[in-house]
Amino acid sequence: MSKPLDGVKGVDLTYYVAGPGTAKILADWGAEVVKIEPPGGEPGRTTGLNLGVPSGDEFNPYFGTYNSNKRDVILDLKAPEGQAVMDKLLARADVFVTSFRPGALKRLGLDYETLGARFPRLVWASINGFGEKGPDKDRPGFDTVAYWARSGAMLDLTEKDTAPLIPTLAFGDANTSGSLAGGIAAALYRREKTGKGTKVMVSLFAQALWNLASIVVSSQFGDVYPKSRVTPNVPMVNSYQTKEGKWLFVTVFDDRLYPVFLEKVVGSKELAGDPRYNEPVAARAHSRELTAIVAAEFARNTQEEMIRRLVEADIAHERVNHVLDILKDPQAVENHYILEVPQKDGRTTLMAQPPVKMDTTETDFRYGTPAPGEHTRQVLEELGYSAEEIRRMAEARAVQLYEG
């Protein structure tokens, strides 16, 4: 089946997760993406080791999560021959995605000003930690620092009076990669109308602030963070523990459902008619006492009993799961949000997939997880290099060939 970016050619000069994730999304949408790695491979190939995930050439599921469906070429961009190959790739490319810092791009002649002048139809897309302006524009910025720590999320999304949140690696990266992929798609659409490429930028810091947009507004009007679940903004938007120690999260935003929740879920007609609790402003003013009442009722009953009441009252709710709980969740599996993906050594790994689906939920793994330089020879041949030229470049270490 045809995909929306069929025919689009992309060059991916990124590392770790946010940039590679962007190019992976483009590849899943049909783009032909060539990933450029330095000799020895990009540092993201071994990130999985920090989490106990194997990271070899034949089995590297962490790296594959963000790099499958790409062809992989190893170039030494400091060597004239490597620069010439890059030049040929960019001459035929529609999109260039990079997560290199501005200074490095300038030194390599890969900054927007240089490439935009040479290739006016090229969509030049950059992802970094803090943005292209301001005092910190050249700082390194993983999502742990630029997304979580700088934005306030690491402190304000925790339970009050506890330690800062321990962020999972690449959470902010994945959010940001989706934004940049959408920006690239918009730039390609504009190019179809105008014939001109453009510069598309996103930063981890900007993404975090957008994700926290509701707090950015509310904190200016007395909404103080971090909070405690015993005194939430809204007692009906909170987590509650059931008799056997399991947790449920409930969400009631519709004013009309306040008395329904109190009568049908908490089991009290008296509370449902009490003006201190049955509408949002009053419930917020009496948050601590109402939360204690609701918590006591949940604690007296099993999770299944409380789910039964919530379903009957048509109240939005969900079990509070661990990640391991959802690996075989039928909702995730049937929508291909989680897929069993084959690896080069014959093993399979359950892997999360980018969320946007077009026409079908199917994901076509054209290239799987690429080994370092797996497609160097193939891509060089497509660019017109002879076998002898490829051999000489490999001997000079301007390129690296895969012999697996």
mmCIF file of N, CA, C and O in Angstrom, residues 165-243:
data_model
loop_
_atom_site.group_PDB
_atom_site.id
_atom_site.type_symbol
_atom_site.label_atom_id
_atom_site.label_comp_id
_atom_site.label_asym_id
_atom_site.label_seq_id
_atom_site.Cartn_x
_atom_site.Cartn_y
_atom_site.Cartn_z
ATOM 1 N N LEU A 165 11.477 13.719 40.387
ATOM 2 C CA LEU A 165 11.089 12.558 39.589
ATOM 3 C C LEU A 165 12.311 11.922 38.945
ATOM 4 O O LEU A 165 13.234 12.620 38.510
ATOM 5 N N ILE A 166 12.325 10.593 38.864
ATOM 6 C CA ILE A 166 13.393 9.885 38.155
ATOM 7 C C ILE A 166 12.892 9.634 36.729
ATOM 8 O O ILE A 166 12.043 8.762 36.513
ATOM 9 N N PRO A 167 13.369 10.391 35.764
ATOM 10 C CA PRO A 167 12.793 10.271 34.422
ATOM 11 C C PRO A 167 13.285 9.031 33.690
ATOM 12 O O PRO A 167 14.457 8.660 33.781
ATOM 13 N N THR A 168 12.366 8.384 32.997
ATOM 14 C CA THR A 168 12.776 7.303 32.121
ATOM 15 C C THR A 168 13.545 7.887 30.946
ATOM 16 O O THR A 168 13.215 8.966 30.453
ATOM 17 N N LEU A 169 14.582 7.214 30.516
ATOM 18 C CA LEU A 169 15.360 7.712 29.390
ATOM 19 C C LEU A 169 14.495 7.802 28.136
ATOM 20 O O LEU A 169 13.660 6.932 27.867
ATOM 21 N N ALA A 170 14.669 8.878 27.402
ATOM 22 C CA ALA A 170 14.091 9.078 26.062
ATOM 23 C C ALA A 170 12.601 9.420 26.055
ATOM 24 O O ALA A 170 12.008 9.520 24.988
ATOM 25 N N PHE A 171 11.998 9.650 27.207
ATOM 26 C CA PHE A 171 10.585 10.029 27.231
ATOM 27 C C PHE A 171 10.364 11.350 26.491
ATOM 28 O O PHE A 171 9.521 11.464 25.607
ATOM 29 N N GLY A 172 11.138 12.362 26.856
ATOM 30 C CA GLY A 172 11.029 13.648 26.171
ATOM 31 C C GLY A 172 11.513 13.588 24.739
ATOM 32 O O GLY A 172 10.986 14.279 23.858
ATOM 33 N N ASP A 173 12.522 12.756 24.479
ATOM 34 C CA ASP A 173 13.018 12.590 23.115
ATOM 35 C C ASP A 173 11.911 12.133 22.182
ATOM 36 O O ASP A 173 11.755 12.636 21.066
ATOM 37 N N ALA A 174 11.149 11.129 22.621
ATOM 38 C CA ALA A 174 10.109 10.569 21.768
ATOM 39 C C ALA A 174 9.020 11.597 21.468
ATOM 40 O O ALA A 174 8.529 11.686 20.344
ATOM 41 N N ASN A 175 8.619 12.372 22.490
ATOM 42 C CA ASN A 175 7.650 13.451 22.257
ATOM 43 C C ASN A 175 8.158 14.424 21.208
ATOM 44 O O ASN A 175 7.442 14.811 20.278
ATOM 45 N N THR A 176 9.411 14.826 21.364
ATOM 46 C CA THR A 176 9.975 15.852 20.507
ATOM 47 C C THR A 176 10.147 15.354 19.077
ATOM 48 O O THR A 176 9.960 16.107 18.112
ATOM 49 N N SER A 177 10.486 14.079 18.923
ATOM 50 C CA SER A 177 10.649 13.528 17.574
ATOM 51 C C SER A 177 9.336 13.570 16.797
ATOM 52 O O SER A 177 9.326 13.823 15.591
ATOM 53 N N GLY A 178 8.223 13.348 17.484
ATOM 54 C CA GLY A 178 6.929 13.425 16.801
ATOM 55 C C GLY A 178 6.620 14.826 16.322
ATOM 56 O O GLY A 178 6.092 15.020 15.222
ATOM 57 N N SER A 179 6.975 15.824 17.139
ATOM 58 C CA SER A 179 6.740 17.207 16.730
ATOM 59 C C SER A 179 7.571 17.579 15.505
ATOM 60 O O SER A 179 7.078 18.221 14.572
ATOM 61 N N LEU A 180 8.844 17.162 15.505
ATOM 62 C CA LEU A 180 9.682 17.512 14.366
ATOM 63 C C LEU A 180 9.225 16.791 13.102
ATOM 64 O O LEU A 180 9.234 17.377 12.015
ATOM 65 N N ALA A 181 8.802 15.537 13.231
ATOM 66 C CA ALA A 181 8.300 14.814 12.059
ATOM 67 C C ALA A 181 7.085 15.526 11.472
ATOM 68 O O ALA A 181 6.951 15.662 10.246
ATOM 69 N N GLY A 182 6.194 16.018 12.331
ATOM 70 C CA GLY A 182 5.039 16.770 11.838
ATOM 71 C C GLY A 182 5.448 18.062 11.164
ATOM 72 O O GLY A 182 4.891 18.447 10.127
ATOM 73 N N GLY A 183 6.454 18.756 11.748
ATOM 74 C CA GLY A 183 6.947 19.985 11.129
ATOM 75 C C GLY A 183 7.556 19.736 9.768
ATOM 76 O O GLY A 183 7.378 20.527 8.831
ATOM 77 N N ILE A 184 8.278 18.628 9.631
ATOM 78 C CA ILE A 184 8.872 18.276 8.344
ATOM 79 C C ILE A 184 7.787 18.008 7.311
ATOM 80 O O ILE A 184 7.880 18.450 6.154
ATOM 81 N N ALA A 185 6.757 17.275 7.707
ATOM 82 C CA ALA A 185 5.663 16.993 6.783
ATOM 83 C C ALA A 185 5.000 18.291 6.312
ATOM 84 O O ALA A 185 4.667 18.447 5.129
ATOM 85 N N ALA A 186 4.817 19.248 7.243
ATOM 86 C CA ALA A 186 4.232 20.539 6.863
ATOM 87 C C ALA A 186 5.153 21.289 5.900
ATOM 88 O O ALA A 186 4.691 21.926 4.943
ATOM 89 N N ALA A 187 6.464 21.228 6.140
ATOM 90 C CA ALA A 187 7.420 21.905 5.262
ATOM 91 C C ALA A 187 7.420 21.287 3.869
ATOM 92 O O ALA A 187 7.544 21.994 2.854
ATOM 93 N N LEU A 188 7.284 19.968 3.793
ATOM 94 C CA LEU A 188 7.216 19.308 2.487
ATOM 95 C C LEU A 188 5.939 19.715 1.742
ATOM 96 O O LEU A 188 5.952 19.901 0.516
ATOM 97 N N TYR A 189 4.851 19.854 2.475
ATOM 98 C CA TYR A 189 3.594 20.293 1.857
ATOM 99 C C TYR A 189 3.753 21.705 1.295
ATOM 100 O O TYR A 189 3.328 21.997 0.171
ATOM 101 N N ARG A 190 4.381 22.597 2.072
ATOM 102 C CA ARG A 190 4.589 23.956 1.585
ATOM 103 C C ARG A 190 5.512 23.970 0.372
ATOM 104 O O ARG A 190 5.301 24.740 -0.570
ATOM 105 N N ARG A 191 6.513 23.105 0.389
ATOM 106 C CA ARG A 191 7.417 23.060 -0.755
ATOM 107 C C ARG A 191 6.689 22.646 -2.030
ATOM 108 O O ARG A 191 7.009 23.113 -3.127
ATOM 109 N N GLU A 192 5.707 21.766 -1.894
ATOM 110 C CA GLU A 192 4.931 21.364 -3.067
ATOM 111 C C GLU A 192 4.187 22.547 -3.670
ATOM 112 O O GLU A 192 3.934 22.595 -4.873
ATOM 113 N N LYS A 193 3.824 23.519 -2.855
ATOM 114 C CA LYS A 193 3.099 24.690 -3.346
ATOM 115 C C LYS A 193 4.026 25.802 -3.817
ATOM 116 O O LYS A 193 3.693 26.534 -4.753
ATOM 117 N N THR A 194 5.207 25.916 -3.170
ATOM 118 C CA THR A 194 6.083 27.054 -3.473
ATOM 119 C C THR A 194 7.359 26.668 -4.199
ATOM 120 O O THR A 194 8.032 27.529 -4.776
ATOM 121 N N GLY A 195 7.726 25.395 -4.128
ATOM 122 C CA GLY A 195 8.972 24.952 -4.727
ATOM 123 C C GLY A 195 10.191 25.211 -3.864
ATOM 124 O O GLY A 195 11.312 24.914 -4.280
ATOM 125 N N LYS A 196 9.993 25.760 -2.677
ATOM 126 C CA LYS A 196 11.124 26.133 -1.833
ATOM 127 C C LYS A 196 11.168 25.297 -0.553
ATOM 128 O O LYS A 196 10.149 25.063 0.083
ATOM 129 N N GLY A 197 12.377 24.892 -0.204
ATOM 130 C CA GLY A 197 12.588 24.230 1.074
ATOM 131 C C GLY A 197 12.588 25.242 2.204
ATOM 132 O O GLY A 197 12.437 26.451 1.986
ATOM 133 N N THR A 198 12.774 24.769 3.417
ATOM 134 C CA THR A 198 12.757 25.677 4.556
ATOM 135 C C THR A 198 13.493 25.054 5.728
ATOM 136 O O THR A 198 13.933 23.903 5.671
ATOM 137 N N LYS A 199 13.619 25.811 6.779
ATOM 138 C CA LYS A 199 14.267 25.393 8.011
ATOM 139 C C LYS A 199 13.187 25.048 9.036
ATOM 140 O O LYS A 199 12.265 25.831 9.262
ATOM 141 N N VAL A 200 13.302 23.879 9.650
ATOM 142 C CA VAL A 200 12.342 23.444 10.663
ATOM 143 C C VAL A 200 13.131 23.113 11.929
ATOM 144 O O VAL A 200 14.096 22.366 11.873
ATOM 145 N N MET A 201 12.712 23.680 13.047
ATOM 146 C CA MET A 201 13.468 23.503 14.285
ATOM 147 C C MET A 201 12.546 23.125 15.438
ATOM 148 O O MET A 201 11.414 23.581 15.515
ATOM 149 N N VAL A 202 13.092 22.302 16.331
ATOM 150 C CA VAL A 202 12.396 21.988 17.572
ATOM 151 C C VAL A 202 13.468 21.717 18.618
ATOM 152 O O VAL A 202 14.575 21.288 18.290
ATOM 153 N N SER A 203 13.151 22.008 19.870
ATOM 154 C CA SER A 203 14.087 21.703 20.951
ATOM 155 C C SER A 203 13.371 20.912 22.032
ATOM 156 O O SER A 203 12.146 20.976 22.180
ATOM 157 N N LEU A 204 14.146 20.164 22.791
ATOM 158 C CA LEU A 204 13.587 19.403 23.904
ATOM 159 C C LEU A 204 12.960 20.327 24.944
ATOM 160 O O LEU A 204 11.914 20.015 25.525
ATOM 161 N N PHE A 205 13.594 21.469 25.177
ATOM 162 C CA PHE A 205 13.081 22.442 26.137
ATOM 163 C C PHE A 205 11.732 22.987 25.677
ATOM 164 O O PHE A 205 10.779 23.081 26.468
ATOM 165 N N ALA A 206 11.634 23.337 24.401
ATOM 166 C CA ALA A 206 10.365 23.849 23.860
ATOM 167 C C ALA A 206 9.263 22.808 23.965
ATOM 168 O O ALA A 206 8.114 23.116 24.312
ATOM 169 N N GLN A 207 9.602 21.557 23.664
ATOM 170 C CA GLN A 207 8.603 20.486 23.732
ATOM 171 C C GLN A 207 8.086 20.322 25.152
ATOM 172 O O GLN A 207 6.885 20.156 25.376
ATOM 173 N N ALA A 208 8.998 20.381 26.119
ATOM 174 C CA ALA A 208 8.579 20.232 27.513
ATOM 175 C C ALA A 208 7.618 21.341 27.920
ATOM 176 O O ALA A 208 6.607 21.096 28.591
ATOM 177 N N LEU A 209 7.929 22.576 27.526
ATOM 178 C CA LEU A 209 7.054 23.692 27.886
ATOM 179 C C LEU A 209 5.687 23.560 27.237
ATOM 180 O O LEU A 209 4.660 23.900 27.841
ATOM 181 N N TRP A 210 5.657 23.064 26.002
ATOM 182 C CA TRP A 210 4.354 22.847 25.343
ATOM 183 C C TRP A 210 3.577 21.748 26.062
ATOM 184 O O TRP A 210 2.369 21.855 26.274
ATOM 185 N N ASN A 211 4.266 20.689 26.472
ATOM 186 C CA ASN A 211 3.590 19.615 27.193
ATOM 187 C C ASN A 211 3.083 20.081 28.559
ATOM 188 O O ASN A 211 2.138 19.517 29.098
ATOM 189 N N LEU A 212 3.737 21.106 29.109
ATOM 190 C CA LEU A 212 3.324 21.659 30.400
ATOM 191 C C LEU A 212 2.483 22.923 30.247
ATOM 192 O O LEU A 212 2.321 23.685 31.198
ATOM 193 N N ALA A 213 1.929 23.143 29.057
ATOM 194 C CA ALA A 213 1.243 24.408 28.765
ATOM 195 C C ALA A 213 0.126 24.723 29.752
ATOM 196 O O ALA A 213 -0.085 25.888 30.111
ATOM 197 N N SER A 214 -0.598 23.700 30.226
ATOM 198 C CA SER A 214 -1.688 23.972 31.162
ATOM 199 C C SER A 214 -1.138 24.526 32.478
ATOM 200 O O SER A 214 -1.725 25.423 33.089
ATOM 201 N N ILE A 215 0.024 23.999 32.920
ATOM 202 C CA ILE A 215 0.627 24.492 34.156
ATOM 203 C C ILE A 215 1.242 25.867 33.946
ATOM 204 O O ILE A 215 1.225 26.715 34.849
ATOM 205 N N VAL A 216 1.805 26.107 32.766
ATOM 206 C CA VAL A 216 2.368 27.426 32.464
ATOM 207 C C VAL A 216 1.306 28.503 32.674
ATOM 208 O O VAL A 216 1.567 29.573 33.224
ATOM 209 N N VAL A 217 0.077 28.206 32.274
ATOM 210 C CA VAL A 217 -1.019 29.163 32.466
ATOM 211 C C VAL A 217 -1.482 29.184 33.923
ATOM 212 O O VAL A 217 -1.527 30.227 34.564
ATOM 213 N N SER A 218 -1.815 28.010 34.460
ATOM 214 C CA SER A 218 -2.464 27.978 35.774
ATOM 215 C C SER A 218 -1.557 28.463 36.897
ATOM 216 O O SER A 218 -2.023 29.037 37.882
ATOM 217 N N SER A 219 -0.237 28.233 36.755
ATOM 218 C CA SER A 219 0.673 28.651 37.825
ATOM 219 C C SER A 219 0.748 30.164 37.964
ATOM 220 O O SER A 219 1.174 30.680 39.003
ATOM 221 N N GLN A 220 0.315 30.892 36.939
ATOM 222 C CA GLN A 220 0.288 32.354 37.016
ATOM 223 C C GLN A 220 -0.921 32.869 37.795
ATOM 224 O O GLN A 220 -1.020 34.063 38.089
ATOM 225 N N PHE A 221 -1.826 31.928 38.144
ATOM 226 C CA PHE A 221 -3.053 32.329 38.828
ATOM 227 C C PHE A 221 -3.235 31.573 40.137
ATOM 228 O O PHE A 221 -4.359 31.271 40.551
ATOM 229 N N GLY A 222 -2.095 31.268 40.778
ATOM 230 C CA GLY A 222 -2.167 30.695 42.113
ATOM 231 C C GLY A 222 -2.206 29.185 42.185
ATOM 232 O O GLY A 222 -2.373 28.626 43.280
ATOM 233 N N ASP A 223 -2.069 28.508 41.065
ATOM 234 C CA ASP A 223 -2.060 27.049 41.069
ATOM 235 C C ASP A 223 -0.638 26.591 41.391
ATOM 236 O O ASP A 223 0.257 26.681 40.557
ATOM 237 N N VAL A 224 -0.413 26.093 42.604
ATOM 238 C CA VAL A 224 0.933 25.831 43.107
ATOM 239 C C VAL A 224 1.306 24.360 42.917
ATOM 240 O O VAL A 224 0.522 23.457 43.226
ATOM 241 N N TYR A 225 2.512 24.152 42.410
ATOM 242 C CA TYR A 225 3.068 22.805 42.231
ATOM 243 C C TYR A 225 4.389 22.712 42.975
ATOM 244 O O TYR A 225 5.046 23.736 43.202
ATOM 245 N N PRO A 226 4.798 21.495 43.370
ATOM 246 C CA PRO A 226 4.143 20.198 43.182
ATOM 247 C C PRO A 226 2.954 20.031 44.121
ATOM 248 O O PRO A 226 2.813 20.772 45.095
ATOM 249 N N LYS A 227 2.150 19.040 43.813
ATOM 250 C CA LYS A 227 0.950 18.782 44.604
ATOM 251 C C LYS A 227 1.069 17.442 45.320
ATOM 252 O O LYS A 227 1.969 16.649 45.056
ATOM 253 N N SER A 228 0.123 17.206 46.200
ATOM 254 C CA SER A 228 0.013 15.918 46.861
ATOM 255 C C SER A 228 -1.306 15.283 46.455
ATOM 256 O O SER A 228 -2.322 15.989 46.293
ATOM 257 N N ARG A 229 -1.327 13.987 46.337
ATOM 258 C CA ARG A 229 -2.572 13.326 45.951
ATOM 259 C C ARG A 229 -3.617 13.400 47.063
ATOM 260 O O ARG A 229 -4.799 13.134 46.810
ATOM 261 N N VAL A 230 -3.228 13.800 48.283
ATOM 262 C CA VAL A 230 -4.234 13.954 49.335
ATOM 263 C C VAL A 230 -4.904 15.322 49.264
ATOM 264 O O VAL A 230 -5.938 15.539 49.893
ATOM 265 N N THR A 231 -4.321 16.244 48.510
ATOM 266 C CA THR A 231 -4.953 17.548 48.296
ATOM 267 C C THR A 231 -4.831 17.923 46.812
ATOM 268 O O THR A 231 -4.180 18.907 46.460
ATOM 269 N N PRO A 232 -5.453 17.173 45.937
ATOM 270 C CA PRO A 232 -5.349 17.466 44.507
ATOM 271 C C PRO A 232 -6.163 18.697 44.136
ATOM 272 O O PRO A 232 -7.008 19.159 44.910
ATOM 273 N N ASN A 233 -5.920 19.220 42.941
ATOM 274 C CA ASN A 233 -6.761 20.306 42.433
ATOM 275 C C ASN A 233 -8.225 19.892 42.433
ATOM 276 O O ASN A 233 -9.109 20.632 42.860
ATOM 277 N N VAL A 234 -8.453 18.694 41.903
ATOM 278 C CA VAL A 234 -9.815 18.176 41.764
ATOM 279 C C VAL A 234 -9.840 16.764 42.343
ATOM 280 O O VAL A 234 -9.184 15.869 41.793
ATOM 281 N N PRO A 235 -10.566 16.520 43.418
ATOM 282 C CA PRO A 235 -10.606 15.179 44.007
ATOM 283 C C PRO A 235 -11.091 14.111 43.029
ATOM 284 O O PRO A 235 -10.759 12.937 43.190
ATOM 285 N N MET A 236 -11.875 14.522 42.024
ATOM 286 C CA MET A 236 -12.383 13.562 41.038
ATOM 287 C C MET A 236 -11.415 13.361 39.883
ATOM 288 O O MET A 236 -11.714 12.653 38.932
ATOM 289 N N VAL A 237 -10.230 13.983 39.938
ATOM 290 C CA VAL A 237 -9.155 13.706 38.970
ATOM 291 C C VAL A 237 -7.947 13.314 39.808
ATOM 292 O O VAL A 237 -7.091 14.125 40.142
ATOM 293 N N ASN A 238 -7.907 12.033 40.168
ATOM 294 C CA ASN A 238 -6.927 11.617 41.174
ATOM 295 C C ASN A 238 -6.805 10.097 41.167
ATOM 296 O O ASN A 238 -7.645 9.387 40.596
ATOM 297 N N SER A 239 -5.765 9.611 41.816
ATOM 298 C CA SER A 239 -5.560 8.171 41.955
ATOM 299 C C SER A 239 -6.054 7.716 43.323
ATOM 300 O O SER A 239 -5.901 8.431 44.323
ATOM 301 N N TYR A 240 -6.635 6.507 43.365
ATOM 302 C CA TYR A 240 -7.154 5.946 44.609
ATOM 303 C C TYR A 240 -6.772 4.474 44.699
ATOM 304 O O TYR A 240 -6.832 3.740 43.704
ATOM 305 N N GLN A 241 -6.391 4.071 45.907
ATOM 306 C CA GLN A 241 -5.953 2.701 46.135
ATOM 307 C C GLN A 241 -7.104 1.858 46.651
ATOM 308 O O GLN A 241 -7.847 2.273 47.549
ATOM 309 N N THR A 242 -7.240 0.655 46.103
ATOM 310 C CA THR A 242 -8.339 -0.225 46.482
ATOM 311 C C THR A 242 -7.921 -1.199 47.586
ATOM 312 O O THR A 242 -6.771 -1.203 48.040
ATOM 313 N N LYS A 243 -8.853 -2.021 47.994
ATOM 314 C CA LYS A 243 -8.689 -2.884 49.160
ATOM 315 C C LYS A 243 -7.446 -3.756 49.093
ATOM 316 O O LYS A 243 -6.753 -3.949 50.100
#
